[in-house]
Structures are given as C-alpha cells and as structure tokens.
Tab-separated table of C-alpha atoms in Angstrom:
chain	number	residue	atom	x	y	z
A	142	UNK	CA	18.827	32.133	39.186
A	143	UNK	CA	19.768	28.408	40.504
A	144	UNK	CA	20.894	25.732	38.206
A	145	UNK	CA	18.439	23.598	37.874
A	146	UNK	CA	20.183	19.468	37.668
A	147	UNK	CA	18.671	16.097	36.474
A	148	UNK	CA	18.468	13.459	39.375
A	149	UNK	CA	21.776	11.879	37.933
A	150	UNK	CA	23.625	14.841	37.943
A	151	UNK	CA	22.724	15.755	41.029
A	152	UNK	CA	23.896	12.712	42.071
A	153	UNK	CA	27.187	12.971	40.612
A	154	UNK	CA	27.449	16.249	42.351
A	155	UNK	CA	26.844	14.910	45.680
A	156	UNK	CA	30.428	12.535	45.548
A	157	UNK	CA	28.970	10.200	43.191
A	158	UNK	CA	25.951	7.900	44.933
A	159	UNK	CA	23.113	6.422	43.199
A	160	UNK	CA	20.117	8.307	41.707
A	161	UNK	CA	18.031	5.668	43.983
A	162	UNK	CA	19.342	6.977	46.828
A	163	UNK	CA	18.741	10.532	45.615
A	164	UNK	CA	15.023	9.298	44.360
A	165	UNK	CA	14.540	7.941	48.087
A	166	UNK	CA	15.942	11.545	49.241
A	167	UNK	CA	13.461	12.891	47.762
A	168	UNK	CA	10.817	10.948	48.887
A	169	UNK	CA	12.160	11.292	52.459
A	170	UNK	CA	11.935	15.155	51.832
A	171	UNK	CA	15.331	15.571	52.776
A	172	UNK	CA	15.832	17.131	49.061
A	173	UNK	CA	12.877	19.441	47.405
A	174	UNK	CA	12.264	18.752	43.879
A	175	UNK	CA	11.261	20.971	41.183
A	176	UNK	CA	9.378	19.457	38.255
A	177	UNK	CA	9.646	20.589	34.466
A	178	UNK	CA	6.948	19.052	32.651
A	179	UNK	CA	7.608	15.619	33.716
A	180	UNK	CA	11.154	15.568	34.777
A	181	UNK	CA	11.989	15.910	38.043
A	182	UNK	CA	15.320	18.187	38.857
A	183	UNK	CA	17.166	19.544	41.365
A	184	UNK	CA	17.883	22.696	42.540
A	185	UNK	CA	21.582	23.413	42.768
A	186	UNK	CA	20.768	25.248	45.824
A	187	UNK	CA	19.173	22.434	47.397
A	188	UNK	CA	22.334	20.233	46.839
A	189	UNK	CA	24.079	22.992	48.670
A	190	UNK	CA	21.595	22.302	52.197
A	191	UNK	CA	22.336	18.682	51.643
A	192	UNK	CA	26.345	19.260	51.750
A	193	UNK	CA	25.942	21.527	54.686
A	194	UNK	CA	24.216	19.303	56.888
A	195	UNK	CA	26.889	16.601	55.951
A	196	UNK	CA	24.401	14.236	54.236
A	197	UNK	CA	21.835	13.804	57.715
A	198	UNK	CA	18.524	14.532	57.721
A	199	UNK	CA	16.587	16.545	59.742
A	200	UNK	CA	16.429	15.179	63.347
A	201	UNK	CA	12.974	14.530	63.508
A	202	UNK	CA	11.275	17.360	66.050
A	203	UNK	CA	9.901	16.195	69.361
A	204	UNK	CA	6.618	16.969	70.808
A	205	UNK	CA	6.294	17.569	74.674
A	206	UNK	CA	3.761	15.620	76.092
C-alpha cells in the first residue's frame, strides 16, 4: 500500500520547494492527486515518477499534420 503525504510533505520530500510549486504541479498534471475528504495528498509513489524524470514534465506529444 503507498504512503499517502500532505502537499507539504511532499514537498519536503522532493529537496525542499514550495507547496505552491507542488499545488501548480498538480494543476499542470505533472503530479496525480488523491483526495481524502477534502485534503488533497500525495501518493508516495507519485513522488517517485517525479524524481525519475528529474523534475521535467512530460514533453508535450506532437501531432503529425
């Protein structure tokens, strides 16, 4: 079962940045959040897909046209 973080300790996990920038993560989709009842937390798993792609999003996919 994954541990399931708050958005501050999530962001203390990922070297220390600011929950804003893990709140705008989020919104970006480059994190997926779980919510329990109204809190919104973390999936220590997701953290881990985060750290593996060295912080960088997704490169957006292109469309041939």
């Amino acid at each position: 079962m994954d541990t399931l973080l708050s958005v501050e300790e999530a962001a203390r996990r990922l070297g220390g940045i600011s929950k804003w920038t893990v709140h705008a993560w989020l919104s970006q989709g480059r994190l997926r959040r779980t919510k329990v009842g109204g809190r919104t937390m973390i999936r220590e798993s997701e953290l881990a897909k985060v750290i593996e792609d060295d912080g960088k999003s997704p490169s957006p996919r292109r469309t041939r046209g």
